[in-house]
Coordinates of C-alpha atoms in Angstrom, one line a residue:
X140 CA 50.1 41.0 -53.1
X141 CA 52.3 39.0 -55.5
X142 CA 55.3 39.8 -57.7
X143 CA 57.7 42.7 -57.6
X144 CA 56.6 46.1 -59.0
X145 CA 58.9 48.8 -60.4
X146 CA 57.3 52.2 -60.2
X147 CA 57.5 55.4 -62.2
X148 CA 56.3 58.8 -61.0
X149 CA 52.7 59.9 -61.7
X150 CA 52.8 63.3 -63.4
X151 CA 50.1 65.0 -65.5
X152 CA 47.8 61.9 -65.5
X153 CA 50.4 59.3 -66.6
X154 CA 53.4 57.4 -65.5
X155 CA 56.7 59.4 -66.0
X156 CA 60.2 58.1 -65.9
X157 CA 61.5 61.5 -64.6
X158 CA 65.0 62.6 -64.1
X159 CA 66.0 59.9 -61.5
X160 CA 68.8 57.5 -62.2
X161 CA 68.8 55.7 -58.9
X162 CA 66.1 53.4 -57.5
X163 CA 64.9 52.8 -53.9
X164 CA 64.0 49.3 -52.9
X165 CA 60.8 48.5 -51.0
X166 CA 61.5 45.9 -48.3
X167 CA 58.9 43.6 -46.7
X168 CA 59.7 43.9 -43.0
X169 CA 58.3 40.5 -42.1
X170 CA 60.5 38.6 -44.6
X171 CA 63.4 41.1 -45.3
X172 CA 62.8 40.6 -49.0
X173 CA 62.7 43.3 -51.7
X174 CA 59.1 43.5 -53.1
X175 CA 59.5 46.5 -55.4
X176 CA 61.3 49.7 -56.1
X177 CA 60.6 53.3 -57.0
X178 CA 62.6 56.1 -58.5
X179 CA 64.8 58.3 -56.2
X180 CA 63.2 61.5 -57.4
X181 CA 65.0 64.8 -57.9
X182 CA 64.2 68.5 -57.7
X183 CA 63.8 68.4 -61.5
X184 CA 61.0 65.8 -61.1
X185 CA 59.3 68.1 -58.6
X186 CA 59.5 70.9 -61.1
X187 CA 57.7 68.8 -63.6
X188 CA 55.0 67.8 -61.2
X189 CA 54.4 71.3 -59.9
X190 CA 54.2 72.7 -63.4
X191 CA 51.5 70.1 -64.2
X192 CA 49.6 71.0 -61.1
X193 CA 49.9 74.7 -61.9
X194 CA 48.5 74.1 -65.4
X195 CA 45.6 72.1 -64.1
X196 CA 44.7 74.5 -61.3
X197 CA 42.6 77.1 -63.2
X198 CA 40.4 74.5 -64.8
X199 CA 40.0 72.3 -61.6
X200 CA 39.3 75.3 -59.3
X201 CA 36.6 76.4 -61.8
X202 CA 34.8 73.0 -61.5
X203 CA 31.6 73.5 -59.4
X204 CA 32.0 72.2 -55.8
X205 CA 29.3 69.6 -56.3
X206 CA 31.2 68.0 -59.2
X207 CA 34.4 68.0 -57.2
X208 CA 32.6 66.3 -54.4
X209 CA 31.2 63.7 -56.8
X210 CA 34.8 63.0 -58.0
X211 CA 35.9 62.5 -54.4
X212 CA 32.9 60.1 -53.9
X213 CA 34.2 58.2 -56.9
X214 CA 37.6 57.9 -55.3
X215 CA 35.9 56.5 -52.2
X216 CA 34.1 53.9 -54.4
X217 CA 37.4 53.1 -56.1
X218 CA 39.1 52.4 -52.8
X219 CA 36.2 50.2 -51.7
X220 CA 36.6 48.2 -55.0
X221 CA 40.2 47.6 -54.3
X222 CA 40.1 47.0 -50.5
X223 CA 41.9 43.6 -50.6
X224 CA 44.7 45.0 -52.9
X225 CA 45.2 48.0 -50.6
X226 CA 45.3 45.9 -47.4
X227 CA 47.7 43.3 -48.9
X228 CA 50.0 46.1 -50.2
X229 CA 50.1 47.9 -46.9
X230 CA 50.8 44.6 -45.1
X231 CA 53.6 43.8 -47.5
X232 CA 55.2 47.3 -47.4
X233 CA 55.1 48.1 -43.6
X234 CA 54.0 44.9 -41.8
X235 CA 50.6 46.0 -40.6
X236 CA 48.6 42.9 -39.5
X237 CA 46.2 42.0 -42.3
X238 CA 43.1 42.1 -40.1
X239 CA 44.0 45.7 -39.1
X240 CA 45.0 46.5 -42.7
X241 CA 41.6 45.6 -44.0
X242 CA 39.5 47.4 -41.5
X243 CA 41.7 50.5 -40.7
X244 CA 44.4 50.8 -43.4
X245 CA 41.9 50.2 -46.3
X246 CA 38.3 50.5 -45.2
X247 CA 38.8 53.6 -43.0
X248 CA 40.3 55.7 -45.9
X249 CA 37.3 54.9 -48.0
X250 CA 35.0 56.1 -45.2
X251 CA 37.1 59.2 -44.8
X252 CA 36.8 60.1 -48.5
X253 CA 33.0 59.4 -48.5
X254 CA 32.6 61.6 -45.4
X255 CA 34.4 64.4 -47.1
X256 CA 32.2 64.2 -50.1
X257 CA 29.1 64.3 -47.9
X258 CA 30.4 67.2 -45.8
X259 CA 31.1 69.3 -48.9
X260 CA 27.4 69.3 -49.8
X261 CA 26.6 71.7 -47.0
X262 CA 29.9 73.6 -47.0
X263 CA 29.6 77.5 -47.1
X264 CA 31.7 78.8 -49.9
X265 CA 30.4 82.4 -49.8
X266 CA 28.6 84.4 -47.2
X267 CA 27.4 88.0 -46.7
X268 CA 28.9 89.9 -43.8
X269 CA 27.3 93.3 -43.8
X270 CA 28.6 95.0 -46.9
X271 CA 31.3 92.4 -47.4
X272 CA 31.1 89.3 -49.5
X273 CA 33.4 86.7 -47.8
X274 CA 34.6 84.1 -50.3
X275 CA 36.5 80.9 -49.7
X276 CA 38.9 80.1 -52.6
X277 CA 41.5 77.3 -53.1
X278 CA 44.9 78.1 -51.8
X279 CA 46.5 76.7 -55.0
X280 CA 49.0 73.9 -55.5
X281 CA 49.4 71.7 -52.4
X282 CA 52.5 69.6 -51.5
X283 CA 51.4 66.6 -49.5
X284 CA 54.1 64.6 -47.7
X285 CA 52.9 61.4 -46.0
X286 CA 54.3 58.8 -43.6
X287 CA 54.7 55.0 -43.8
X288 CA 52.5 54.0 -40.9
X289 CA 49.1 54.8 -42.4
X290 CA 50.0 55.4 -46.1
X291 CA 46.5 55.3 -47.6
X292 CA 44.7 57.0 -44.8
X293 CA 47.1 59.9 -44.6
X294 CA 47.0 60.3 -48.4
X295 CA 43.2 60.4 -48.4
X296 CA 43.1 62.8 -45.4
X297 CA 45.1 65.3 -47.4
X298 CA 44.2 64.7 -51.0
X299 CA 40.4 64.4 -50.6
X300 CA 39.9 67.8 -48.9
X301 CA 42.5 69.5 -51.1
X302 CA 40.6 68.4 -54.2
X303 CA 37.3 69.4 -52.7
X304 CA 38.7 72.8 -52.0
X305 CA 39.7 73.1 -55.7
X306 CA 43.4 72.7 -55.2
X307 CA 45.8 70.5 -57.2
X308 CA 48.3 68.2 -55.4
X309 CA 51.8 66.9 -55.6
X310 CA 52.2 63.9 -53.3
X311 CA 55.5 62.6 -51.9
X312 CA 54.8 59.3 -50.2
X313 CA 57.2 57.7 -47.8
X314 CA 60.1 55.8 -49.4
X315 CA 58.9 52.7 -47.5
X316 CA 55.4 52.7 -48.9
X317 CA 55.3 53.9 -52.5
X318 CA 53.3 50.9 -53.8
X319 CA 50.3 52.0 -51.9
X320 CA 50.6 55.5 -53.4
X321 CA 50.8 53.9 -56.9
X322 CA 47.5 52.0 -56.3
X323 CA 45.9 55.2 -55.2
X324 CA 47.0 56.9 -58.4
X325 CA 45.2 54.2 -60.3
X326 CA 42.1 54.9 -58.3
X327 CA 42.2 58.6 -59.0
X328 CA 42.5 57.9 -62.7
X329 CA 39.6 55.6 -62.6
X330 CA 37.6 58.3 -60.8
X331 CA 38.2 60.7 -63.6
X332 CA 40.5 63.1 -61.9
X333 CA 41.9 65.2 -64.7
X334 CA 45.6 65.1 -65.7
X335 CA 47.7 67.3 -63.5
X336 CA 45.2 67.6 -60.6
X337 CA 46.9 64.8 -58.7
X338 CA 50.6 63.9 -59.1
X339 CA 53.2 61.7 -57.3
X340 CA 56.9 62.2 -57.1
X341 CA 58.7 59.4 -55.3
X342 CA 61.9 59.9 -53.4
X343 CA 63.6 60.9 -50.1
X344 CA 62.5 63.7 -47.8
X345 CA 66.0 65.2 -48.0
X346 CA 65.6 65.7 -51.8
X347 CA 62.0 65.5 -52.9
X348 CA 60.5 66.7 -49.6
X349 CA 62.8 69.7 -49.4
X350 CA 62.2 70.6 -53.0
X351 CA 58.4 70.6 -52.4
X352 CA 58.7 72.7 -49.3
X353 CA 60.9 75.3 -50.9
X354 CA 59.3 75.4 -54.3
X355 CA 57.8 78.8 -55.2
X356 CA 55.1 77.1 -57.2
X357 CA 53.8 75.2 -54.2
X358 CA 51.3 77.3 -52.2
X359 CA 50.9 75.0 -49.2
X360 CA 52.6 72.0 -47.6
X361 CA 50.6 69.4 -45.6
X362 CA 52.9 67.1 -43.7
X363 CA 52.4 64.1 -41.4
X364 CA 55.4 62.6 -39.7
X365 CA 57.8 63.0 -36.8
X366 CA 58.1 66.3 -34.9
X367 CA 61.7 66.6 -35.9
X368 CA 60.9 66.3 -39.6
X369 CA 58.0 68.7 -39.2
X370 CA 60.4 71.3 -37.9
X371 CA 62.5 70.9 -41.0
X372 CA 59.4 71.2 -43.2
X373 CA 58.5 74.5 -41.5
X374 CA 62.1 75.8 -42.0
X375 CA 62.0 74.8 -45.7
X376 CA 58.7 76.6 -46.3
X377 CA 59.8 79.9 -44.7
X378 CA 61.5 81.1 -47.9
X379 CA 58.2 81.5 -49.6
X380 CA 56.0 82.1 -46.5
X381 CA 53.7 79.3 -47.7
X382 CA 51.1 77.8 -45.4
X383 CA 52.2 74.7 -43.5
X384 CA 49.8 72.1 -41.9
X385 CA 51.6 69.7 -39.6
X386 CA 50.3 66.4 -38.0
X387 CA 53.2 65.2 -35.9
X388 CA 54.1 63.0 -33.0
X389 CA 52.2 62.1 -29.9
X390 CA 52.5 60.6 -26.4
X391 CA 48.9 60.2 -25.6
X392 CA 47.7 59.6 -22.0
X393 CA 44.9 57.1 -21.2
X394 CA 43.6 58.3 -17.8
X395 CA 41.8 55.5 -15.9
X396 CA 39.8 57.0 -13.1
X397 CA 39.0 55.2 -9.8
X398 CA 35.3 54.9 -10.8
X399 CA 36.1 53.3 -14.2
X400 CA 35.2 49.8 -15.3
X401 CA 38.8 48.6 -15.0
X402 CA 38.7 45.5 -17.1
X403 CA 37.1 47.5 -20.0
X404 CA 39.4 50.4 -19.6
X405 CA 42.6 48.3 -19.6
X406 CA 41.5 46.0 -22.4
X407 CA 40.6 48.9 -24.7
X408 CA 43.5 50.9 -23.5
X409 CA 46.0 48.2 -24.5
X410 CA 44.3 47.8 -27.9
X411 CA 44.8 51.6 -28.6
X412 CA 48.4 51.4 -27.3
X413 CA 49.4 48.5 -29.5
X414 CA 47.2 49.1 -32.6
X415 CA 49.1 48.9 -35.9
X416 CA 51.9 47.2 -33.8
X417 CA 52.2 50.4 -31.8
X418 CA 53.1 52.4 -34.9
X419 CA 50.4 55.1 -34.5
X420 CA 50.9 58.8 -33.6
X421 CA 47.8 58.9 -31.5
X422 CA 48.5 55.6 -29.6
X423 CA 47.6 55.7 -25.9
X424 CA 51.1 54.8 -24.8
X425 CA 50.8 56.2 -21.3
X426 CA 48.3 54.5 -19.0
X427 CA 47.7 56.7 -16.0
X428 CA 46.2 54.7 -13.1
X429 CA 45.3 55.4 -9.4
X430 CA 48.4 54.5 -7.3
X431 CA 46.4 52.3 -4.9
X432 CA 45.1 50.2 -7.9
X433 CA 48.4 50.1 -9.9
X434 CA 49.2 46.4 -9.2
X435 CA 45.6 45.3 -10.0
X436 CA 45.6 47.2 -13.2
X437 CA 49.0 45.9 -14.3
X438 CA 47.7 42.3 -13.7
X439 CA 44.7 43.1 -16.0
X440 CA 47.0 44.5 -18.6
X441 CA 49.3 41.5 -18.6
X442 CA 46.3 39.2 -18.9
X443 CA 45.0 41.2 -21.9
X444 CA 48.5 41.2 -23.5
X445 CA 48.5 37.5 -23.8
X446 CA 45.8 37.7 -26.6
X447 CA 48.0 40.1 -28.7
X448 CA 49.6 37.5 -30.9
X449 CA 52.9 38.4 -32.5
X450 CA 53.6 36.8 -35.9
X451 CA 53.3 36.7 -39.6
X452 CA 51.2 39.9 -40.6
X453 CA 49.5 38.0 -43.4
X454 CA 47.9 35.6 -40.8
X455 CA 44.5 36.9 -39.7
X456 CA 45.2 35.8 -36.2
X457 CA 48.2 38.1 -35.8
X458 CA 47.6 41.2 -33.9
X459 CA 51.2 42.6 -33.8
X460 CA 53.4 42.3 -36.8
X461 CA 57.0 43.4 -37.4
X462 CA 58.2 47.0 -37.0
X463 CA 58.1 48.7 -40.4
X464 CA 61.9 48.5 -40.9
X465 CA 65.0 47.3 -39.2
X466 CA 65.8 50.9 -38.3
X467 CA 62.5 51.1 -36.4
X468 CA 63.1 47.8 -34.8
X469 CA 66.4 49.1 -33.4
X470 CA 64.8 52.3 -32.2
X471 CA 62.0 50.4 -30.3
X472 CA 64.5 47.9 -28.8
X473 CA 66.6 50.8 -27.7
X474 CA 63.7 52.3 -25.8
X475 CA 63.0 49.0 -24.1
X476 CA 66.6 48.8 -22.9
X477 CA 66.4 52.4 -21.7
X478 CA 63.2 51.7 -19.7
X479 CA 65.0 48.9 -17.9
X480 CA 68.1 51.0 -17.3
X481 CA 66.0 53.8 -15.8
X482 CA 64.4 51.5 -13.3
X483 CA 61.0 50.7 -14.7
X484 CA 59.6 47.2 -14.1
X485 CA 59.0 44.9 -17.0
X486 CA 55.6 43.4 -16.4
X487 CA 55.3 41.8 -19.9
X488 CA 57.7 41.3 -22.8
X489 CA 61.0 43.0 -22.5
X490 CA 64.2 42.9 -24.6
X491 CA 65.4 40.2 -26.9
X492 CA 64.1 38.4 -30.0
X493 CA 60.6 37.1 -30.4
X494 CA 60.7 33.3 -30.2
X495 CA 60.2 31.6 -33.5
X496 CA 60.6 34.8 -35.5
X497 CA 64.2 34.9 -36.5
X498 CA 63.6 36.8 -39.7
X499 CA 62.0 40.2 -40.0
X500 CA 61.9 43.4 -37.9
X501 CA 60.1 42.0 -34.8
X502 CA 60.2 43.2 -31.2
X503 CA 58.5 41.8 -28.1
X504 CA 55.5 43.9 -27.1
X505 CA 56.3 45.3 -23.7
X506 CA 54.4 46.6 -20.7
X507 CA 56.4 48.7 -18.1
X508 CA 55.0 49.1 -14.6
X509 CA 55.8 51.8 -12.0
X510 CA 57.0 54.2 -14.7
X511 CA 58.0 57.7 -13.4
X512 CA 56.1 60.5 -15.2
X513 CA 59.4 62.1 -16.4
X514 CA 61.1 58.9 -17.5
X515 CA 62.4 58.8 -21.1
X516 CA 59.9 56.1 -22.0
X517 CA 57.1 58.2 -20.6
X518 CA 58.1 61.4 -22.5
X519 CA 59.5 60.4 -25.9
X520 CA 57.5 58.9 -28.8
X521 CA 58.6 55.3 -29.2
X522 CA 56.4 54.3 -32.1
X523 CA 56.2 50.6 -31.2
X524 CA 54.2 48.2 -28.9
X525 CA 55.5 49.6 -25.6
X526 CA 53.1 50.7 -22.9
X527 CA 54.1 52.7 -19.8
X528 CA 51.8 52.3 -16.7
X529 CA 52.2 55.4 -14.6
X530 CA 50.6 55.7 -11.1
X531 CA 49.0 59.0 -9.9
X532 CA 47.9 60.2 -6.5
X533 CA 44.7 62.1 -7.2
X534 CA 42.8 63.6 -10.1
X535 CA 44.8 66.8 -10.2
X536 CA 48.0 64.7 -10.3
X537 CA 46.6 62.7 -13.2
X538 CA 45.8 65.8 -15.2
X539 CA 49.2 67.3 -14.5
X540 CA 50.9 64.1 -15.7
X541 CA 48.7 63.9 -18.8
X542 CA 49.6 67.4 -19.7
X543 CA 53.3 67.1 -18.9
X544 CA 54.4 66.4 -22.4
X545 CA 55.7 68.4 -25.4
X546 CA 52.9 66.6 -27.3
X547 CA 49.2 67.0 -27.4
X548 CA 47.7 64.9 -30.1
X549 CA 45.3 62.3 -28.6
X550 CA 44.1 60.9 -25.3
X551 CA 41.5 59.1 -23.4
X552 CA 39.6 59.0 -20.1
X553 CA 37.7 56.1 -18.6
X554 CA 35.3 56.7 -15.7
X555 CA 31.7 57.6 -14.8
X556 CA 30.5 59.7 -17.8
X557 CA 30.3 63.1 -16.2
X558 CA 33.4 62.6 -14.2
X559 CA 35.4 61.4 -17.3
X560 CA 34.1 64.4 -19.3
X561 CA 35.2 66.8 -16.7
X562 CA 38.7 65.4 -16.8
X563 CA 38.8 65.4 -20.6
X564 CA 38.0 69.1 -20.6
X565 CA 41.2 69.7 -18.6
X566 CA 43.5 67.8 -21.0
X567 CA 45.7 69.9 -23.3
X568 CA 45.3 67.7 -26.4
X569 CA 43.6 67.8 -29.8
X570 CA 41.1 65.1 -29.2
X571 CA 40.0 62.9 -26.2
X572 CA 38.0 59.7 -26.4
X573 CA 35.8 59.2 -23.4
X574 CA 34.9 55.6 -22.4
X575 CA 35.8 54.3 -25.9
X576 CA 33.4 56.7 -27.7
X577 CA 33.2 56.2 -31.4
X578 CA 35.7 58.1 -33.5
X579 CA 33.8 60.8 -35.5
X580 CA 35.2 61.3 -39.0
X581 CA 33.5 64.7 -39.4
X582 CA 35.2 66.1 -36.2
X583 CA 38.5 67.9 -36.4
X584 CA 41.8 65.9 -35.9
X585 CA 45.0 67.6 -35.0
X586 CA 47.4 68.4 -32.2
X587 CA 48.4 71.0 -29.6
X588 CA 51.9 72.0 -28.8
X589 CA 54.6 70.0 -30.7
X590 CA 52.0 67.6 -32.1
X591 CA 51.5 70.1 -34.9
X592 CA 49.1 72.8 -36.2
X593 CA 46.1 72.8 -38.4
X594 CA 43.3 70.2 -38.5
X595 CA 42.2 67.3 -40.7
X596 CA 38.8 65.7 -41.3
X597 CA 35.4 67.1 -41.9
X598 CA 34.8 70.7 -42.8
X599 CA 37.8 71.6 -40.7
X600 CA 40.0 69.6 -43.1
X601 CA 38.5 71.4 -46.1
X602 CA 39.1 74.8 -44.5
X603 CA 42.8 74.1 -44.3
X604 CA 43.1 74.3 -48.1
X605 CA 41.2 77.6 -48.6
X606 CA 42.0 81.2 -48.6
X607 CA 39.6 83.9 -47.4
X608 CA 38.7 86.8 -49.6
X609 CA 36.6 89.8 -48.5
X610 CA 35.0 91.9 -51.1
X611 CA 33.6 95.2 -49.7
X612 CA 30.7 96.8 -51.6

């Protein structure tokens, strides 16, 4: 990505200056330089976008599902054709290492869109139930609010199923990653999405986000972000009793059983804990290990950590880049200090600057050993490359520790297949990966407890954007 881009809103199929007088700068967290800016949108801008979405809704919802699926397939193709641009933009905006940005931040969303298009082919839109005709109809105008850590993926995971369902969308991307959203708007235009079906209003959550949540013309809000912000979204939506889908925080447990291949479990476990520089809601940030093998496993984790190079995110060799902002850098550093103050053992990393990286929002990836299950670093979402190794006494203790969290988004179990599956069944979380099983894009993704409500991906993601109607004859 080169040059500095100044954005305008995307409303009714074209760029729009909108009502905003202020601009919000986009900062590269690796260099601390401004690389672009976007308008600080207002409630009036939201009004314009919602009005465009409402006008487009009757025509778009009347388009046959097969044609809507074809349009989403064209979006998938458009992302594939711009993979390098998307990867470079995400890396510049939030510091995701370029190798990860290419395979996960760019390629994965293309796969998600293609999977949605394929799933729609066999989707049941109407069915007979005795004397009742049960119909699935689009809920209407959707407000989509997305985070900075996976800007394209989260946009696709909301917009693709909403469009397939026949809904129209008003997107509010994170203030940190508007450039990715602008690229996506270009892809939708190239895919032939009609004016007003997809719109973007840039700006803060406190202004644009709140206006979307409270707007009487918005029928549903789909939000991904922190649990605290998700609570505010729910409160904002209560005035109009609109549907709210929330994908929120996590503190996922990686349960390593005594009969697991320890080297495999620890190596993969650390990758999932530190992927995207630890800035992932489903990261396996708690490694639960048999107490009598704790020291052995910590040694394996430290050995594996040495291959996680910290550095310039544009370097393909870098595995951990900067935090997405100086604010996130301070937050993660504060948790590292708290872990030490509460008595956990620093086995790798720790506080202080990263040698040779004086500029940018970097932290030292850290492994804590002998972490108490109720410690702050074992309970609160850190959103950085910090792993807590927690010893357990037996299997029941492991399950109890895994479930002792306000969150329930992801998780993992390593062990003999039947044994690991039995433990996975006992975990109170939305998805569990057993022995590094392949992530299935047609399976539901979402959380228990304060990790949110609703589900994304596959037919389950499409269902989120539909109303049920029963016609009795």
